[in-house]
Structure formats: structure tokens, C-alpha cells
Amino acid sequence: MSQIHVSTKINGDATEYLCEPEETLLDVLRDRLGMTGSKEGCGTGDCGACSVTLDGRLVCACLVLGAEAQDREVGTVEGIAEGDSLHPLQKKFLEHAALQCGVCTPGFLVAAKSLLERNSDPSEEEVRYWLAGNLCRCTGYDKIVRAVLDTAKEMRSA
Amino acid sequence: MRYEAPRKLKRAVALLSAESGVARVLAGGTDLLVQLRSERIEPDLILDIKRIESMHAIAAERGGYRIGAAVSCAALGEHAGVKQLWPGVVEAATLIGSTQVQGRATMAGNLCNASPAADAAPALIAAGATVAIAGPGGRREVPAEAICLAPGRNALEKGEIVESLYLPARPERSGDAYLRLIPRSEMDIAVVSAGVSLSLDAAGRCSAARVALGAVAPRPLRVEAAAAALIGSDLDEAVLAVLAAACAAACDPIDDKRGTVEYRTEVAGVLAKRAAVIAQTRAGGAA
Amino acid sequence: MPLDHPQDLTIKDFKIVGQRPLRPDGIDKVTGRARFGADMNAPGMLVGRVLRSPHAHARIKSIDSAKAEALPGVKAVVTGADFGAVKDGLDDGMLDVLVNCMAQDKALYDGHAVAAVAAISQTVARQALKLIEVDYEVLPHVLDVDAAMQPDAPVLHEEAADESVPAGFSKNVVRRYEFGHGDVAKGFAEADRIVERRFKTEAAHQGYIEPHACLAAMGPDGQAELWVCTQGHYMVRNTCAALLGMDASQLRVTASEIGGGFGGKTTVFIEPLALALSRKAGRPVKMTMSREEVFRATGPTSSSSIDVKIGMTREGRITAASGELRYQGGAFPGSPVEFGAMSAFAAYDVENVKTVGWDVVANRPKQAAYRAPGAPMAAYAVESVIDELCKQFDLDPLSVRLKNAAVEGTTSSFGVTYGKIGLSATLEAARAHPHYSAALGPNQGRGLACGFWFNFGGETCVSLNVNADGTVGLSVGTPDIGGSRASMCQMAAEELGIAYDKVRTVVADTASLGYNDVTDGSRVTFASGLATIQAARDAIRKLCGRAARMWGIDEDAVIWEEGYAKPAGGNAGSFEPLSLAEIAAVSARTGGPIAGHTEVNADGAGQSFATHLVDSEVDPETGKVKILRYTVFQDAGKAIHPSYVEGQFQGGAVQGIGWALNEEYIYGEDGRLQNPGFLDYRVPVASDLPMIDTVIVEVPNPGHPYGVRGVGETSIVPPLAAIANSVSAAAAVRMTHLPMSPPRIRKAIEEAAGR
């Protein structure tokens, strides 16, 4: 079995790796690149814990082959903060206690950021439907939805 | 296993035709990667069609739209023209899985995956959509209802690949709708689903209709008797009852983890009625 | 347990407790830096994978792993035989854990582990599993609890039942429990009306988003390290040491960040296998479960079948209550039916009450604790019958519950006489809330239910180190599953009179701190909190001693007030108060490091009660339910960090919504699990839900210095019942089988119409 050479951009950084044809982008991020912020909760696209962006589009990294990232741009949770300055969503998640165990949090942040980039003033219902592919078993979603709505509000007034 | 991502359709067909082992086409990959991981399939070739430029196009054609096989459901949902002409089809596209899944999944892939419960199928069948297939012998165009032959088995021949879907033009005063029953509000496979497309005459009477059901038989069904019930009517209660009965009569479902025979049969009619009323409203008729 | 300082529940001027500071592990969790079970690697690491039985019940005639072992890249294979040497020394409970981790002579459920491999890559490991040849003799299986109790049911174990089970029962019935007092026959005779019904609930999984994962490394000297996501790393150490025949001291276990547990991570599954593979291969082995494996082979909760009978006067007084509870706990004894039978009527003051619980085995994965294990199903049955009686008498369901509510001094159905408890306070709070009187539309219904949980204290060990710069390091031994490090920092800072961010709390590994029970029984804020407060007080005594030495006065002459050592009075002398930082700065010259410790088996956890209120709407044509509004009223004793208390209320309620509406284990005729994934095991998603409103009631627990009661589990006790009552009202038919999926509701509506 021969490995595939891939050149891509992750969080703005040019990155190269080798991967097996059947390896997913999630496998590559976690096992080859040491970027363990994206989590595997199901491996079947049903939980959203591995949410990343691919050329700006929100996807599950477990449903993308590593080989497909050639010449694309990948965005992960590790790229949300700028240096030591947190993204407003990250701050609001902390302020609102929108995480308990925190394993779903990276996926929620990537997904919520993608929402706010498209819609700066989402309704509660829009937030809930956009995030329906991100499972959280601890919070009942209440504080997550509040954190996202509050971030949107703050970013609009900024 | 090999991974190939050709840039030309011709090359894709050639690779598929030449493969002696098992080949699978990767469009959105949202079904394929799940099957790979569970080791349900172990293909020798994965053919990624997303590097083929033309596969990403949504183009106006003869008053309708041609949608490339690699167009994601999310991209389709963002296309104002398609949304306006075929809101029911777009509704189906944006019900397939989560936001994340829609960022990858394609209508063509959903159809070719050949699940009787595929959301794409009833909406496309009701719309009278056709599917353009490229193959070693050239190009052919078939109706959407011809794609799924049985659960997991599609009508593509060796070396063939879906190139695009075509949503036709439609007269004024037309509307379509797609509804599915899932236990949750999102993230489920349809337990039952119904797509209805219809046109009204100047008097608001239904002049043409197509009705399709999902998850009630080994393949998505086009129910001509249900459509016939609508044609010539103004969709009053009695007509809707006949529509529901025709749908129930067409059902041949199974008991499984998602629903029972009785439930599917009963709810198929309920959804068809509701979808018909929405389509009627969209067509500008009385609700 | 006695506290060294008298409890002062009149404290009104908490400075830090009751605030909502940012959690100390927060930044790591929002940036992706936090390390969970699967996020650790080691040089030379192998990948471990498990071969699982495709049969629900089968005799394992032979296992041939020769071809797998010969595959290049395979470094170790283990099967049941590898644990043969330790088997004889294990007690029954530990032997069950072993047999559940690795089948011995029989596969007892679909997904039961029969062999494991360690290889250089996922690909090789996967190939190796296919090369292992297992010769099965398939046996008849049984899945349903009532079916498993039938005399002719297939038998799982010949000798698992104990003497509590009367003669003549199927061998699958392994324990019988009985609780109660009074004379129920007399009580029923006094009732104006009696309602008796049978209820069924299906098995629900804890559904934590992080699958089980661990990294094991054992050297040829027998010393081992284990990194693992668990609710209790000391439990992991003791269990794995026993199953591998090691000394506990040779195994150091470090708890990773944990991505949810809810009780499901209070036992071991892959950890002993990873250690066994590492021992055999001489290299570190990482194992992670797939989601499918989590569903097939880790603990869901029990499915149940429950009969409840309640007699009531027309004024709403319960005269007698009885219940018969049958829980299947999977392939081994230990379903939580005992807790179910204890808790069923625990919310009420009933003169004549009796419950009987039957623990039953069936060909399903061994159940694991799930948030208030055993109680939600029992409450569902009981609260449904109370609701029905209220409807028949046209009585207000809240007033009836208040009339019968257990209060201080009530002797509970399980024998304990309650101290100060908060059930009535939660009911009063519900009555006063606008939700209770809000208008409902067509096809909508409101449901109310109460719930009880025991709460637990347990073995706890805490170490609090005062650093020379005036900061404090706190080591606890209870994994943080929902923000407990923040609460610990708050309690330590409150007690020491220093700022919240001067305290850093870590979850110490098993070599660094004495034994701690697992994070369960809603015990952490209570027990680790109590131990933290005591450790701080221990440190304060020492700080006072150092101040005495600095001042040259008697230790007794120094007191601690608001973060300062002060002379006790005029006679002690006149000295400027010394802060913790000032004393710590010179500690090297006054006797060395300053630390406080607590080792305790904490008692007095204080029972917790809740009342839930829910509105739902049923689509009568499709049977689909929408939850419109939900409010939780729960007694927290004292909320240390209110945000995380609310979070526990909300999370429990939503897990309850899932269990009530759509979550269930679905098996095929062949005994195989049909829905081992999040696609068809339907946990609630964000768009299914409204905001979950919360009201924190605070009736201080006399057993904790600040009045804390555990809050983690009670919140899942009332939802099944509250939602069932709401849906039953909306659909105008009593729902007696959970989950209330659309097909079940349609069927119930149809059957009711047909009658």
C-alpha cells in the first residue's frame, strides 16, 4: 500500500503529510499532525466533535479523506484564537459555562464560528438548527445557545 | 485501495471502466466514508469526482437548472434560483443530515446510495427530475425514479457515473414540497417521507401533479394514483383523503428499528396530504 | 461525621462561594489543548483492538489466534485464557468484571470481547482480528426482562442467584430485594380509589461523547502506567491490579480529562486488556473504542418492567403504595433494582408501603451506572400512577404531592428517617413560578413529577499545599466531570480568605494521593468539597502555629479571621495581622512547607429532591412530540458555583427527555443490537429543545460545612415521569411504555380510540 503525499494549508500554515488512501482527515489531524483538538465522538458524522472547515465550508473531518485536503484550506479549533487572544466565542463559552466536560466544545466552537460568519444575527431557532449536528450530552444545550447568541450580539456591537 | 481524483470526466469514466476490482465514486462521501469505516465495503478504487470542475456547476438550462453531481446540498441551498423554482427539492437537500453533512453531501450521491429512505429521492421524483449519466458508451439521461433499483443497488452500469441532475422548467402557478417524519427535529433518517409537485390552472384547480413516497417500499415510489386524485381538484378534504388512501395503498414497507408497517403506511398519507397543501400554497392557491 | 469546626449554616456573607468565576480548565477546553483519553501518545506505541462476539449467546468452543500472531506487525494477542491464572483469586463481583472485559467460556451478548490484539497500526490490527478463528456454538438467547424471568427462558449462568431468590424461579433471577413498612392491605382498604398499572422502560445509554480510551505501558519489571478517561482512577488501579495479578503500588493511573461519564465510566472495559497487551508486547498500547463498541459493549442502564399500585382518598392522601420492579442488568448480576425499589416512594410520607425488586440477567451488555441508577424508571411508574389518581379525583397534582411530601422526620419507604430536606420547597417554588399557571393550547399538555436521590459521600483524600508565594495548590482524587475544579478552588479560597485565582486544583494521579472513591453518587462537590474545606482548616491551624512562632506567643493565642492570623485578644499581645502570603513567604524559617490534609470516609451527604414541570405538544396524526417548555426546581443545599449547578439540572433534564422520547436499545430477532450509533440511538439535538429553565432551591444540608447537597443525579429522576404525564395529557391517553416514540404514541392513540 503506497501512501499519498498531500500539501495543504491548516489554520493558514502550509502543511505536508503522507497518508493512507482510507485515512480520514480526522485521523491525519490527530495521529499524524498531533492536532488533537478535533475529537472523534462517532466517526460517522453524527456528533460533530470533529467539526472543521474545508475551504470555508463546515464539515466533519471524519467524513473527509486525508487525501482530499490537497490544495485546500483546513480550519480547526486550534486556529480559532489569535495567539494568546481568545475569539469572542471562546470567551463567551467560558463566561456562560457553556461546557461541562468540554469534549464537544471544539466542534461547537468551529461550527458556531462558521454560523456567525454567515449570519451575524441568528435567531435562537437558527442557532439550534445550525448546531443540530453537534451533540452535547452534558449541558442540554441551553448555555451553549445563550453563549452563541450573546457572542453574536457582542460582535455586532463591536 | 487506490485513491484517484481526476480533473476530467472522461478520465473518471476511463478509470472506472478499467478497474477490475470494486470501485466506488466519492462525491460528498458522507455515506461512503461511513461504509468504509465500518468495513461494510472494501473497494479497490475510490474515485473522487470533486476535482472535476463541471461537476460543481449549477447552470440555468431550458428554463430549469442543471446541477453538477458534486454540488453539495449546502451550495444548492444557497442558490436563490433553484430555491425559487423548486423549493421542495431544496428543502429535501437541506434536510439531509447536519450542517456539516450538508457541506459535503450531494443530491446525486444521496440518490445513487440507493436507500429507500433517501431524502433526495421523493423530492426529485416528484419534480420530474432527470439524471445525466456518463459512461464508456456515452451519455444517457434517465428519470430520477429509475436510479434506485433496490436497497443499496442503483441502476448505474460498470464504468458509469452520474454527471448531473436536471430540474425542468415548470409552468407558472406551480409549487412543490417535501416532508419527512423523523423522531427528532434533525439528524435522523426518514421513517416516512413524501414529495408533491403540482401546478394550478388559472382557476386554482390542480392541472398537473406528481406524488412520491420514501421509506415505504424497497425503493422510493412514484404514486400515480395519488397524483391522479389531485388533478382536476382544488384539494378539498375529500380529495386529500383519496390522496392519503392512494398513498397508503401504494405502501409496501417493513418493520424495522425506525418504524412499523402500520405506522409508515398511515403516516405516508398524512405527510402526502400536508405536502400537497404546502405545494398548493406555494403555487399561489388557497391553503 | 464530626467536623473540627461547628457548622455555621447562617453564613450569609460568602465572598467566593455562590459566585460564578471562570473555570480553571476553561482555556484548555476552548482552545483544543485539553488532553482527553485518546489525546495521549507514547514512543513506540502500538494500537490495540478488540474482537467481539457477533452472537448474543454462544459457547466458545475454541479460539485459534495463530494466523493473527503470524501476521507481520502483530505484537500481541490476548484471549480469556490469558487471565486464567488470576481467576480463582477473584471474588464474584471482580470475576464478573473480568468476564465482562474478556469472555471466558461463553459469549454472553452481542459485542462481548473474545480476543484483543496489539499491532503497529490500525490497519494491521484490523487485519489481525479477521485472522482470529473463533468456533462458536450458538445458544438460544433472551433479551426482555419479563421473558428472561420465565421458567423456560434460556439460562445465562447456572449459579449466579443468591439465597434471596425463592425456589422455583428461573436461574436468570439472581437477587430479590424488599423494602417498606406498615400494612399495605389495610392501607388499600382505606383508599377511595386504587390505580394499578404496569410500565415498561427500554435501556438507555449514558451517551457520553468521548468513547472509552486509554494508554497503557508496562515494563518487564512489572511497573505500569495507565492514562485513562475514567470517573475513578483509583477504582481503575485496584480493579486492573486485581485482574492482572499485580500489586496496586506497581500501577500508577492518571485520569485524563474526561469527556462525559454519567456513571458509565465507573468501571473498566478495555483498560485491563491494554495492560495485558502491553505486558505481552513490551510496548505501550493505546486503545480507543469506536462509537459502535461503546454502544455494544459498555453499560447502558437497565430496561425495566414495573407494576405500581397506589391507593388514595378523595382528598388526595395516599393510604398505601406498593411496587414490584423487575430490572434486567445485562449479562451479570447487579442491575440497580435495589436502588429502584428503595427510591420508588422515597419522595412521599406513606404509612403503608412495600416494594419488591428483582434483579434479572439477560443477553445484553452488563449495565453500568447511569445518573441516579435505577431511580428514574421507578419514579416514572410511581409518578404516572399518582398523576392518574389526581386526574380521576380532579385534584391539583402539585397540591396532592405537597400533601404527601416527605419532610424532616418522615421515615422513608427504605427505612431512613429524613433530616432537613427540600422536597416541599421545590414544590412551593414550582407553584409560585409563572410556568405552573401558563396557558396551554390544543394538543398540549403539562406534566409534573418529583424525584429523589440518596446522594453519597465516601472515601476521600485531599492535599492542600501552601506555596511560598502565597498561592495554593490543591490536589484532589476525584476526576472533574463537570467543572468541579472551579468549585474546589472556590471553597479553598473562601476558607483561606485568598483570591479564587490564587488556588489551582489538580486531579492527582494514584501515586500522589491516597485513595478516593469514584466520581459518583453526586459526591464530588459534597465530599471532595468537605475534604477541601477541612484541609484548608488544617492548613489554617498550621498557619496560625507559624504566626505564633513568628510572634513568639502561644499557638492557642492566634486566631484566623478573613484570611489573616490575628492575636486572639488583648492578652495575646499586639501584633499586625499576618496574611497567608506573609506567613508562607518565611515558612522555610518557621518549620518548612505548610500543607493541610484530609483523609475521610464522608457521611451525611444529604438527600436531594426535585420537581420538574414540562409542557409538550403531540401531533395526533403522527405521534410526534415537541417539548415546549421545561422548568427544573431542585434543592442544591448550597450552590457553590450556580452556573454548574444549573448545568447539572439542565443536562439531567435533557438526558431524561431523550430517554422518555426516543432513546432505546433496539435488538433484532438474532439478538444483535440494531442501532449502535448516534444516527439511530437518538440523543436529543439542539433543535429538539427549548431553553431549560432552572430554579435553584437552597435548603442547607446539615452534613456539609457550607450546606452542599450533591446535584448531579437527582435531575434525571423526575423527567421520564414529568414528560410522560405531559404527553399523556396532550395525547389524552396514558403512556405506559418508554420511550414514547412516534409509532408508540400513534398506536396508543389508536387503541384508546378503539376502546
Short mmCIF file of N, CA, C and O in Angstrom, two decimals, chain B residues 16-84:
data_model
loop_
_atom_site.label_atom_id
_atom_site.label_comp_id
_atom_site.label_asym_id
_atom_site.label_seq_id
_atom_site.Cartn_x
_atom_site.Cartn_y
_atom_site.Cartn_z
N LEU B 16 -12.89 4.22 -14.03
CA LEU B 16 -13.95 3.32 -13.54
C LEU B 16 -14.09 2.11 -14.44
O LEU B 16 -14.26 0.98 -13.96
N SER B 17 -14.02 2.35 -15.74
CA SER B 17 -14.19 1.25 -16.69
C SER B 17 -13.04 0.26 -16.60
O SER B 17 -13.23 -0.95 -16.75
N ALA B 18 -11.86 0.81 -16.33
CA ALA B 18 -10.67 -0.06 -16.34
C ALA B 18 -10.49 -0.83 -15.04
O ALA B 18 -9.75 -1.81 -14.99
N GLU B 19 -11.17 -0.39 -13.98
CA GLU B 19 -10.96 -1.03 -12.68
C GLU B 19 -11.50 -2.46 -12.67
O GLU B 19 -12.69 -2.67 -12.92
N SER B 20 -10.63 -3.39 -12.35
CA SER B 20 -11.09 -4.78 -12.36
C SER B 20 -11.73 -5.16 -11.03
O SER B 20 -12.51 -6.10 -10.95
N GLY B 21 -11.37 -4.45 -10.00
CA GLY B 21 -11.93 -4.76 -8.68
C GLY B 21 -13.17 -3.92 -8.41
O GLY B 21 -13.89 -3.51 -9.33
N VAL B 22 -13.39 -3.68 -7.12
CA VAL B 22 -14.56 -2.88 -6.72
C VAL B 22 -14.19 -1.41 -6.72
O VAL B 22 -13.19 -1.01 -6.14
N ALA B 23 -15.00 -0.62 -7.42
CA ALA B 23 -14.75 0.82 -7.47
C ALA B 23 -15.92 1.56 -6.84
O ALA B 23 -17.07 1.15 -6.98
N ARG B 24 -15.61 2.63 -6.13
CA ARG B 24 -16.67 3.46 -5.56
C ARG B 24 -16.40 4.91 -5.90
O ARG B 24 -15.26 5.37 -5.81
N VAL B 25 -17.48 5.62 -6.24
CA VAL B 25 -17.35 7.04 -6.55
C VAL B 25 -17.53 7.84 -5.26
O VAL B 25 -18.44 7.59 -4.48
N LEU B 26 -16.61 8.76 -5.06
CA LEU B 26 -16.67 9.65 -3.90
C LEU B 26 -17.17 11.01 -4.36
O LEU B 26 -16.47 11.72 -5.08
N ALA B 27 -18.42 11.32 -4.00
CA ALA B 27 -18.94 12.66 -4.30
C ALA B 27 -18.84 13.45 -3.00
O ALA B 27 -17.82 14.06 -2.71
N GLY B 28 -19.91 13.37 -2.16
CA GLY B 28 -19.82 14.01 -0.85
C GLY B 28 -19.09 13.13 0.16
O GLY B 28 -18.41 13.60 1.05
N GLY B 29 -19.24 11.83 -0.01
CA GLY B 29 -18.54 10.90 0.86
C GLY B 29 -19.23 10.62 2.19
O GLY B 29 -18.75 9.84 2.99
N THR B 30 -20.38 11.24 2.41
CA THR B 30 -20.99 11.11 3.74
C THR B 30 -21.59 9.73 3.98
O THR B 30 -21.78 9.34 5.13
N ASP B 31 -21.90 9.00 2.93
CA ASP B 31 -22.27 7.60 3.09
C ASP B 31 -21.05 6.70 2.90
O ASP B 31 -20.83 5.76 3.64
N LEU B 32 -20.27 7.05 1.87
CA LEU B 32 -19.15 6.18 1.50
C LEU B 32 -18.14 6.02 2.65
O LEU B 32 -17.71 4.90 2.94
N LEU B 33 -17.79 7.13 3.30
CA LEU B 33 -16.78 7.01 4.35
C LEU B 33 -17.30 6.22 5.56
O LEU B 33 -16.53 5.54 6.24
N VAL B 34 -18.59 6.31 5.81
CA VAL B 34 -19.18 5.54 6.91
C VAL B 34 -19.10 4.05 6.57
O VAL B 34 -18.76 3.20 7.41
N GLN B 35 -19.40 3.73 5.30
CA GLN B 35 -19.35 2.32 4.88
C GLN B 35 -17.91 1.79 4.92
O GLN B 35 -17.67 0.64 5.29
N LEU B 36 -16.98 2.64 4.54
CA LEU B 36 -15.56 2.27 4.57
C LEU B 36 -15.12 1.94 5.99
O LEU B 36 -14.49 0.93 6.25
N ARG B 37 -15.47 2.83 6.88
CA ARG B 37 -15.02 2.69 8.25
C ARG B 37 -15.58 1.46 8.93
O ARG B 37 -14.91 0.78 9.69
N SER B 38 -16.85 1.17 8.61
CA SER B 38 -17.47 0.01 9.24
C SER B 38 -17.05 -1.28 8.54
O SER B 38 -17.50 -2.34 8.90
N GLU B 39 -16.22 -1.15 7.53
CA GLU B 39 -15.73 -2.30 6.75
C GLU B 39 -16.86 -3.03 6.04
O GLU B 39 -16.75 -4.21 5.72
N ARG B 40 -17.96 -2.32 5.80
CA ARG B 40 -19.05 -2.91 5.03
C ARG B 40 -18.64 -3.03 3.57
O ARG B 40 -19.09 -3.88 2.83
N ILE B 41 -17.79 -2.08 3.13
CA ILE B 41 -17.23 -2.19 1.77
C ILE B 41 -15.71 -2.08 1.87
O ILE B 41 -15.18 -1.41 2.75
N GLU B 42 -15.04 -2.77 0.97
CA GLU B 42 -13.58 -2.66 0.90
C GLU B 42 -13.19 -2.50 -0.55
O GLU B 42 -12.73 -3.41 -1.21
N PRO B 43 -13.41 -1.29 -1.08
CA PRO B 43 -13.18 -1.07 -2.51
C PRO B 43 -11.69 -1.07 -2.86
O PRO B 43 -10.84 -0.84 -2.01
N ASP B 44 -11.43 -1.35 -4.14
CA ASP B 44 -10.05 -1.28 -4.63
C ASP B 44 -9.74 0.12 -5.13
O ASP B 44 -8.58 0.53 -5.17
N LEU B 45 -10.79 0.81 -5.57
CA LEU B 45 -10.59 2.16 -6.10
C LEU B 45 -11.63 3.11 -5.52
O LEU B 45 -12.83 2.82 -5.53
N ILE B 46 -11.15 4.24 -5.00
CA ILE B 46 -12.04 5.34 -4.62
C ILE B 46 -11.83 6.43 -5.65
O ILE B 46 -10.71 6.92 -5.82
N LEU B 47 -12.89 6.78 -6.34
CA LEU B 47 -12.78 7.80 -7.39
C LEU B 47 -13.45 9.09 -6.92
O LEU B 47 -14.68 9.15 -6.82
N ASP B 48 -12.64 10.07 -6.63
CA ASP B 48 -13.13 11.36 -6.13
C ASP B 48 -13.46 12.25 -7.33
O ASP B 48 -12.59 12.55 -8.14
N ILE B 49 -14.72 12.65 -7.44
CA ILE B 49 -15.12 13.44 -8.61
C ILE B 49 -15.10 14.95 -8.33
O ILE B 49 -15.43 15.75 -9.19
N LYS B 50 -14.67 15.31 -7.12
CA LYS B 50 -14.76 16.73 -6.77
C LYS B 50 -13.72 17.61 -7.44
O LYS B 50 -13.79 18.83 -7.39
N ARG B 51 -12.72 17.00 -8.07
CA ARG B 51 -11.72 17.81 -8.80
C ARG B 51 -12.19 18.11 -10.22
O ARG B 51 -11.50 18.78 -10.97
N ILE B 52 -13.34 17.56 -10.60
CA ILE B 52 -13.86 17.82 -11.96
C ILE B 52 -14.70 19.09 -11.91
O ILE B 52 -15.77 19.12 -11.31
N GLU B 53 -14.17 20.13 -12.52
CA GLU B 53 -14.75 21.46 -12.42
C GLU B 53 -16.25 21.48 -12.73
O GLU B 53 -17.05 22.03 -11.98
N SER B 54 -16.61 20.83 -13.84
CA SER B 54 -18.00 20.93 -14.31
C SER B 54 -18.98 20.29 -13.32
O SER B 54 -20.16 20.61 -13.31
N MET B 55 -18.48 19.42 -12.50
CA MET B 55 -19.34 18.74 -11.54
C MET B 55 -19.84 19.69 -10.44
O MET B 55 -20.70 19.33 -9.65
N HIS B 56 -19.25 20.87 -10.37
CA HIS B 56 -19.62 21.82 -9.32
C HIS B 56 -20.59 22.89 -9.79
O HIS B 56 -20.96 23.78 -9.02
N ALA B 57 -20.98 22.81 -11.07
CA ALA B 57 -21.76 23.91 -11.63
C ALA B 57 -23.26 23.75 -11.37
O ALA B 57 -23.79 22.63 -11.37
N ILE B 58 -23.91 24.87 -11.15
CA ILE B 58 -25.37 24.93 -11.21
C ILE B 58 -25.68 25.88 -12.36
O ILE B 58 -25.35 27.07 -12.28
N ALA B 59 -26.27 25.37 -13.43
CA ALA B 59 -26.44 26.21 -14.63
C ALA B 59 -27.91 26.24 -15.05
O ALA B 59 -28.60 25.21 -15.01
N ALA B 60 -28.36 27.42 -15.45
CA ALA B 60 -29.71 27.54 -16.00
C ALA B 60 -29.74 26.84 -17.35
O ALA B 60 -28.81 26.96 -18.15
N GLU B 61 -30.79 26.07 -17.60
CA GLU B 61 -30.87 25.34 -18.87
C GLU B 61 -32.35 25.12 -19.21
O GLU B 61 -33.08 24.54 -18.41
N ARG B 62 -32.76 25.60 -20.34
CA ARG B 62 -34.13 25.43 -20.84
C ARG B 62 -35.17 25.76 -19.76
O ARG B 62 -36.14 25.03 -19.54
N GLY B 63 -34.95 26.84 -19.06
CA GLY B 63 -35.92 27.26 -18.06
C GLY B 63 -35.83 26.51 -16.75
O GLY B 63 -36.52 26.83 -15.78
N GLY B 64 -34.98 25.49 -16.72
CA GLY B 64 -34.77 24.75 -15.47
C GLY B 64 -33.31 24.91 -15.02
O GLY B 64 -32.64 25.87 -15.41
N TYR B 65 -32.84 23.96 -14.24
CA TYR B 65 -31.46 24.04 -13.77
C TYR B 65 -30.77 22.68 -13.89
O TYR B 65 -31.37 21.64 -13.61
N ARG B 66 -29.52 22.75 -14.31
CA ARG B 66 -28.69 21.54 -14.32
C ARG B 66 -27.72 21.65 -13.15
O ARG B 66 -27.04 22.66 -12.98
N ILE B 67 -27.71 20.63 -12.33
CA ILE B 67 -26.94 20.65 -11.09
C ILE B 67 -25.86 19.58 -11.15
O ILE B 67 -26.16 18.39 -11.26
N GLY B 68 -24.61 20.01 -11.07
CA GLY B 68 -23.49 19.07 -11.15
C GLY B 68 -23.53 18.06 -10.02
O GLY B 68 -24.03 18.34 -8.92
N ALA B 69 -23.00 16.89 -10.30
CA ALA B 69 -23.10 15.79 -9.33
C ALA B 69 -22.32 16.06 -8.05
O ALA B 69 -22.59 15.44 -7.03
N ALA B 70 -21.35 16.97 -8.10
CA ALA B 70 -20.56 17.23 -6.89
C ALA B 70 -21.03 18.47 -6.14
O ALA B 70 -20.38 18.89 -5.18
N VAL B 71 -22.15 19.05 -6.56
CA VAL B 71 -22.67 20.23 -5.85
C VAL B 71 -23.18 19.78 -4.47
O VAL B 71 -24.02 18.88 -4.38
N SER B 72 -22.65 20.39 -3.43
CA SER B 72 -23.09 19.99 -2.09
C SER B 72 -24.50 20.49 -1.81
O SER B 72 -24.96 21.47 -2.42
N CYS B 73 -25.15 19.82 -0.90
CA CYS B 73 -26.51 20.24 -0.53
C CYS B 73 -26.49 21.66 0.02
O CYS B 73 -27.43 22.43 -0.21
N ALA B 74 -25.42 22.01 0.73
CA ALA B 74 -25.33 23.37 1.28
C ALA B 74 -25.27 24.38 0.13
O ALA B 74 -25.95 25.42 0.17
N ALA B 75 -24.46 24.08 -0.89
CA ALA B 75 -24.34 25.01 -2.02
C ALA B 75 -25.67 25.12 -2.75
O ALA B 75 -26.09 26.20 -3.17
N LEU B 76 -26.37 23.99 -2.88
CA LEU B 76 -27.67 24.01 -3.54
C LEU B 76 -28.65 24.88 -2.74
O LEU B 76 -29.40 25.68 -3.31
N GLY B 77 -28.58 24.74 -1.42
CA GLY B 77 -29.47 25.50 -0.55
C GLY B 77 -29.21 27.00 -0.61
O GLY B 77 -30.08 27.80 -0.24
N GLU B 78 -28.03 27.37 -1.05
CA GLU B 78 -27.69 28.80 -1.14
C GLU B 78 -28.01 29.38 -2.51
O GLU B 78 -27.79 30.56 -2.75
N HIS B 79 -28.50 28.57 -3.43
CA HIS B 79 -28.74 29.03 -4.80
C HIS B 79 -30.16 29.59 -4.91
O HIS B 79 -31.14 28.84 -4.88
N ALA B 80 -30.24 30.90 -5.03
CA ALA B 80 -31.55 31.56 -4.99
C ALA B 80 -32.46 31.07 -6.11
O ALA B 80 -33.67 30.87 -5.90
N GLY B 81 -31.90 30.85 -7.30
CA GLY B 81 -32.72 30.47 -8.45
C GLY B 81 -33.38 29.12 -8.26
O GLY B 81 -34.60 28.97 -8.46
N VAL B 82 -32.60 28.13 -7.86
CA VAL B 82 -33.15 26.79 -7.66
C VAL B 82 -34.17 26.82 -6.53
O VAL B 82 -35.24 26.21 -6.61
N LYS B 83 -33.84 27.55 -5.51
CA LYS B 83 -34.71 27.65 -4.34
C LYS B 83 -36.07 28.21 -4.74
O LYS B 83 -37.11 27.76 -4.26
N GLN B 84 -36.05 29.16 -5.64
CA GLN B 84 -37.31 29.78 -6.03
C GLN B 84 -38.12 28.86 -6.93
O GLN B 84 -39.33 28.75 -6.80
#
